[in-house]
Amino acid sequence: MWSFLMSSHPRRWLESLVDRLYNLRWGLLLISLILTGVAIFPASQLTFEQSIESLYAEDDQHLLDYLESKSLFGGDEFIFVAYSTPDLLEPEGLLEVRRYAKELSKIPGVNTEVSQNLADALSPPKLNFFLRALIRRKRDELTELFRGVLIGDDNQTTAIVLRLLPESESPVSRAKTFQMIRKMANAHTPVAYVVGEPIQVHDMFRYVEEDGEILFKVSLGLLALVLFLLFRRLRWVMLPLLVVICSILWTEALLVLGHFQLSMVSSMLNSLVTIIGIATVAHVAVHFQELQRSNISRPRAIRQTMVELLPAIFWTCATTAAGFASLLSSEIAPVRSFGIMMAIGTMMVLLAAIVLLPGGISLGHLSAPLKHSSERGLERLLKKVCIGTEHYPKTLLGIASLFVVLAGGGFYRLQIETDFSKNFRESSDIVQALDFVETRLGGASTWEVNFPAPSKLDEAFLERVRALAEDLKKVNHPDKKQLTKVISITDTLDFVPKNPFASDPVKSKLDQLKKLQPDFESSLYNPEKGRMRLVLRALERQSAEEKLSLIHKVDTLAKKHFPGSEVKQPANDSKTKPAESGKAAGIFILLAYLIDSLLKDQLFSFLLAGASILTMMTIAFRSLKIGMISMVPNLFPIVLVVGAMGWFGLPLNIGTAMIASVSMGLTTDSSIHFITGFLRERSRGASITDALRRTHKSVGRAIIFATCALVAGFSVLTLSHFIPLIYFGALVSVAMIGGMFGSLILLPILLRLFYSDHLESAA
């Protein structure tokens, strides 16, 4: 493409376009600022999708099982408020439990009719004399029934179980409900701890949203400081930040108009747009300053900079957008949306650079910059690097190959993080609450196995349920108790004495149970749909291998005891259909397989991104050879990043699941600018050696400046409360550094290796 752009007619067309942009620079600058001001309000309306379900493909079996369970049994959106007190089982202790439970049940968003607490469980209100006498006589047995749910093994720890109203029925937002629950828990004496999957998921999204906004502002401030230290001009601080801010506001406004929502996947949108914007302006700044130092007037330097860099900027943004657009192949809606968002954001950077930079550079007085000692030192370093690539190409390629091989070994050590608490700092409320509950009470995660059931229960069927429950209690590893509680309808039915005069003993027991706990039967058994479930409690804080093994064992047992059978349709339909076998389901499983879901189609997306970028690089430079060469420095940092994750034990989590695809979209910038600078020097008659040395001196300096600024800016992410954001910031920084080395060391060696020393046709 460079030869095409540098041929006579397109060159004149490009110069004509740049002249027009320069002549309209004040109007374009003013219009851009007005549009940015207009975009502020719609951009502020961009909302955050806070649903785990959205991170799964619509036909994912784990998601379908979870949604089916919600429709059958109302969902398991439980919150546990736990605390310890020495006099728990004393009358005063139980009175306090009942009082505190009533207060919690009044919180908007909590279903007041189905909350559970130890006091009501051991002494249910509004019972007849017979049941009250029975409970008093079997109090110890009843206590054991609720062991691990409402009372801990120490007889001092208790939990109040709150069931949330569906969000559509809640008078307040979930965030407000959780805020009030936590406020009441913190005010309780002793302090109570709040756990449950709904609040864990809420905290995850809350940290991402809050940290994203705060850390983005802090990183912009740090970027401004670093840019000032690198360029020593306020102009080259304000212009990159202006391009970034305008690009982000325009992008967010367009997303709102297109009815898009940010998600966990797209939470790094602003950070990635910042990378592209800063890198773009850094190249313009370095190139413009070089021309000024050559005593070229500012108007001419602006025009020449735009003419010489506009093609590279266009293809940088186009290939980056194409790389992210490959995510449209994903089956997960937020991943597809992220691809669209980043493609739009990247093109907004291109538009902002074109319309803002000519006017921004023209503003005020601007003398030719002096070279500081640090810049001279950097030029000497770049010269040594270039000479090193000339004298030791085989050695450097060998070292790079060794790094690739070593990094490749890290691929086999990659692990998936399923312990949801590992997404948060140890000092966070959610981790401390999980530690308290799982060490004193039992597992904090609720899930289930559900299986076919007849429309009318009988003893033969209940015996099968008992057998499944007993087998489930035995699945724990000998050295660790993973499954802490199995709750079956038979547990409570067996507690209720049989009525010898009842024509249907099972129905009689169920009727008595409704007086003890009205929602107990409906939460475990749906006769209309012919389905029953056992509710399970499991430890959240366990490894991926342990979780997935446990889920597999439980699911296998459910299918073994209830493999499915033929059940009749309603009376007006004589046909029969096979009842679906028993299976495990629940949000515990969704969280355990969340990273698998995000990774499922990432290999294809990564390959598609690579193919797209290769195609566009080939078109850009009208050379398959250059296209192939350019892929080496782009793939090199990705191999380093993913391999380093394996060797350093960094797990694949929500922040790093798509790091390969994201990195592929970001590392093209340096290589395109380097190749463009090299071909530009060749078209002027320079030899291979001189062209590479000059490119190292000019483009190399811009690459280093941009990389230093971005690494400094992304270091702010290490302050996040959300661990995946910390990993994301660190790994993107490694990718940027790897891309810098690839462009400054590997790319020159490959260009020298595959190019002869005759002049290019564009000369």
JSON list of C-alpha atoms in Angstrom, two decimals, residues 172-254:
[
{"chain": "A", "resi": 172, "resn": "VAL", "atom": "CA", "xyz": [-35.45, -0.70, 45.17]},
{"chain": "A", "resi": 173, "resn": "SER", "atom": "CA", "xyz": [-32.34, -1.69, 43.24]},
{"chain": "A", "resi": 174, "resn": "ARG", "atom": "CA", "xyz": [-30.25, -4.68, 44.28]},
{"chain": "A", "resi": 175, "resn": "ALA", "atom": "CA", "xyz": [-27.41, -2.31, 45.10]},
{"chain": "A", "resi": 176, "resn": "LYS", "atom": "CA", "xyz": [-29.64, -0.47, 47.58]},
{"chain": "A", "resi": 177, "resn": "THR", "atom": "CA", "xyz": [-30.85, -3.72, 49.15]},
{"chain": "A", "resi": 178, "resn": "PHE", "atom": "CA", "xyz": [-27.28, -4.99, 49.62]},
{"chain": "A", "resi": 179, "resn": "GLN", "atom": "CA", "xyz": [-26.19, -1.61, 51.00]},
{"chain": "A", "resi": 180, "resn": "MET", "atom": "CA", "xyz": [-28.91, -1.72, 53.66]},
{"chain": "A", "resi": 181, "resn": "ILE", "atom": "CA", "xyz": [-28.18, -5.35, 54.56]},
{"chain": "A", "resi": 182, "resn": "ARG", "atom": "CA", "xyz": [-24.48, -4.58, 55.01]},
{"chain": "A", "resi": 183, "resn": "LYS", "atom": "CA", "xyz": [-25.20, -1.43, 57.00]},
{"chain": "A", "resi": 184, "resn": "MET", "atom": "CA", "xyz": [-27.37, -3.42, 59.40]},
{"chain": "A", "resi": 185, "resn": "ALA", "atom": "CA", "xyz": [-24.77, -6.20, 59.58]},
{"chain": "A", "resi": 186, "resn": "ASN", "atom": "CA", "xyz": [-21.98, -3.76, 60.46]},
{"chain": "A", "resi": 187, "resn": "ALA", "atom": "CA", "xyz": [-24.15, -2.14, 63.13]},
{"chain": "A", "resi": 188, "resn": "HIS", "atom": "CA", "xyz": [-24.95, -5.46, 64.80]},
{"chain": "A", "resi": 189, "resn": "THR", "atom": "CA", "xyz": [-23.14, -6.49, 67.99]},
{"chain": "A", "resi": 190, "resn": "PRO", "atom": "CA", "xyz": [-21.22, -8.66, 67.38]},
{"chain": "A", "resi": 191, "resn": "VAL", "atom": "CA", "xyz": [-20.52, -7.65, 63.78]},
{"chain": "A", "resi": 192, "resn": "ALA", "atom": "CA", "xyz": [-22.31, -9.87, 61.27]},
{"chain": "A", "resi": 193, "resn": "TYR", "atom": "CA", "xyz": [-20.93, -11.10, 57.94]},
{"chain": "A", "resi": 194, "resn": "VAL", "atom": "CA", "xyz": [-22.85, -11.09, 54.66]},
{"chain": "A", "resi": 195, "resn": "VAL", "atom": "CA", "xyz": [-22.31, -13.74, 51.95]},
{"chain": "A", "resi": 196, "resn": "GLY", "atom": "CA", "xyz": [-24.13, -15.30, 49.01]},
{"chain": "A", "resi": 197, "resn": "GLU", "atom": "CA", "xyz": [-23.64, -15.56, 45.26]},
{"chain": "A", "resi": 198, "resn": "PRO", "atom": "CA", "xyz": [-25.89, -12.58, 44.45]},
{"chain": "A", "resi": 199, "resn": "ILE", "atom": "CA", "xyz": [-23.82, -10.22, 46.60]},
{"chain": "A", "resi": 200, "resn": "GLN", "atom": "CA", "xyz": [-20.54, -11.70, 45.31]},
{"chain": "A", "resi": 201, "resn": "VAL", "atom": "CA", "xyz": [-21.61, -11.08, 41.73]},
{"chain": "A", "resi": 202, "resn": "HIS", "atom": "CA", "xyz": [-22.82, -7.59, 42.67]},
{"chain": "A", "resi": 203, "resn": "ASP", "atom": "CA", "xyz": [-19.47, -6.78, 44.29]},
{"chain": "A", "resi": 204, "resn": "MET", "atom": "CA", "xyz": [-17.62, -7.99, 41.21]},
{"chain": "A", "resi": 205, "resn": "PHE", "atom": "CA", "xyz": [-19.55, -5.65, 38.93]},
{"chain": "A", "resi": 206, "resn": "ARG", "atom": "CA", "xyz": [-19.43, -2.82, 41.49]},
{"chain": "A", "resi": 207, "resn": "TYR", "atom": "CA", "xyz": [-15.65, -2.98, 41.79]},
{"chain": "A", "resi": 208, "resn": "VAL", "atom": "CA", "xyz": [-15.21, -3.11, 38.03]},
{"chain": "A", "resi": 209, "resn": "GLU", "atom": "CA", "xyz": [-17.50, -0.13, 37.49]},
{"chain": "A", "resi": 210, "resn": "GLU", "atom": "CA", "xyz": [-16.20, 2.02, 40.36]},
{"chain": "A", "resi": 211, "resn": "ASP", "atom": "CA", "xyz": [-12.53, 1.13, 39.93]},
{"chain": "A", "resi": 212, "resn": "GLY", "atom": "CA", "xyz": [-12.80, 1.59, 36.18]},
{"chain": "A", "resi": 213, "resn": "GLU", "atom": "CA", "xyz": [-13.96, 5.18, 36.57]},
{"chain": "A", "resi": 214, "resn": "ILE", "atom": "CA", "xyz": [-11.57, 6.15, 39.39]},
{"chain": "A", "resi": 215, "resn": "LEU", "atom": "CA", "xyz": [-8.49, 4.40, 38.04]},
{"chain": "A", "resi": 216, "resn": "PHE", "atom": "CA", "xyz": [-9.09, 5.76, 34.54]},
{"chain": "A", "resi": 217, "resn": "LYS", "atom": "CA", "xyz": [-8.99, 9.32, 35.89]},
{"chain": "A", "resi": 218, "resn": "VAL", "atom": "CA", "xyz": [-5.90, 8.59, 37.98]},
{"chain": "A", "resi": 219, "resn": "SER", "atom": "CA", "xyz": [-4.16, 6.92, 35.03]},
{"chain": "A", "resi": 220, "resn": "LEU", "atom": "CA", "xyz": [-4.89, 9.95, 32.85]},
{"chain": "A", "resi": 221, "resn": "GLY", "atom": "CA", "xyz": [-3.20, 12.13, 35.46]},
{"chain": "A", "resi": 222, "resn": "LEU", "atom": "CA", "xyz": [-0.17, 9.84, 35.57]},
{"chain": "A", "resi": 223, "resn": "LEU", "atom": "CA", "xyz": [-0.07, 9.68, 31.78]},
{"chain": "A", "resi": 224, "resn": "ALA", "atom": "CA", "xyz": [-0.04, 13.48, 31.68]},
{"chain": "A", "resi": 225, "resn": "LEU", "atom": "CA", "xyz": [2.94, 13.57, 34.03]},
{"chain": "A", "resi": 226, "resn": "VAL", "atom": "CA", "xyz": [4.87, 10.96, 32.05]},
{"chain": "A", "resi": 227, "resn": "LEU", "atom": "CA", "xyz": [4.09, 12.66, 28.73]},
{"chain": "A", "resi": 228, "resn": "PHE", "atom": "CA", "xyz": [5.36, 15.95, 30.14]},
{"chain": "A", "resi": 229, "resn": "LEU", "atom": "CA", "xyz": [8.60, 14.32, 31.30]},
{"chain": "A", "resi": 230, "resn": "LEU", "atom": "CA", "xyz": [9.08, 12.72, 27.88]},
{"chain": "A", "resi": 231, "resn": "PHE", "atom": "CA", "xyz": [8.19, 15.67, 25.63]},
{"chain": "A", "resi": 232, "resn": "ARG", "atom": "CA", "xyz": [8.79, 18.66, 27.99]},
{"chain": "A", "resi": 233, "resn": "ARG", "atom": "CA", "xyz": [5.93, 20.53, 26.31]},
{"chain": "A", "resi": 234, "resn": "LEU", "atom": "CA", "xyz": [2.43, 21.08, 27.76]},
{"chain": "A", "resi": 235, "resn": "ARG", "atom": "CA", "xyz": [1.04, 20.88, 24.22]},
{"chain": "A", "resi": 236, "resn": "TRP", "atom": "CA", "xyz": [2.13, 17.24, 23.90]},
{"chain": "A", "resi": 237, "resn": "VAL", "atom": "CA", "xyz": [0.43, 16.50, 27.20]},
{"chain": "A", "resi": 238, "resn": "MET", "atom": "CA", "xyz": [-2.88, 18.15, 26.36]},
{"chain": "A", "resi": 239, "resn": "LEU", "atom": "CA", "xyz": [-3.23, 16.95, 22.77]},
{"chain": "A", "resi": 240, "resn": "PRO", "atom": "CA", "xyz": [-2.93, 13.20, 23.48]},
{"chain": "A", "resi": 241, "resn": "LEU", "atom": "CA", "xyz": [-5.33, 13.53, 26.41]},
{"chain": "A", "resi": 242, "resn": "LEU", "atom": "CA", "xyz": [-7.74, 15.58, 24.29]},
{"chain": "A", "resi": 243, "resn": "VAL", "atom": "CA", "xyz": [-7.69, 12.95, 21.53]},
{"chain": "A", "resi": 244, "resn": "VAL", "atom": "CA", "xyz": [-8.30, 10.19, 24.11]},
{"chain": "A", "resi": 245, "resn": "ILE", "atom": "CA", "xyz": [-11.11, 12.00, 25.94]},
{"chain": "A", "resi": 246, "resn": "CYS", "atom": "CA", "xyz": [-12.88, 13.04, 22.73]},
{"chain": "A", "resi": 247, "resn": "SER", "atom": "CA", "xyz": [-12.59, 9.52, 21.31]},
{"chain": "A", "resi": 248, "resn": "ILE", "atom": "CA", "xyz": [-14.01, 7.97, 24.47]},
{"chain": "A", "resi": 249, "resn": "LEU", "atom": "CA", "xyz": [-16.90, 10.43, 24.79]},
{"chain": "A", "resi": 250, "resn": "TRP", "atom": "CA", "xyz": [-17.83, 10.07, 21.12]},
{"chain": "A", "resi": 251, "resn": "THR", "atom": "CA", "xyz": [-17.65, 6.30, 21.40]},
{"chain": "A", "resi": 252, "resn": "GLU", "atom": "CA", "xyz": [-19.77, 6.16, 24.54]},
{"chain": "A", "resi": 253, "resn": "ALA", "atom": "CA", "xyz": [-22.36, 8.53, 23.06]},
{"chain": "A", "resi": 254, "resn": "LEU", "atom": "CA", "xyz": [-22.64, 6.34, 19.95]}
]
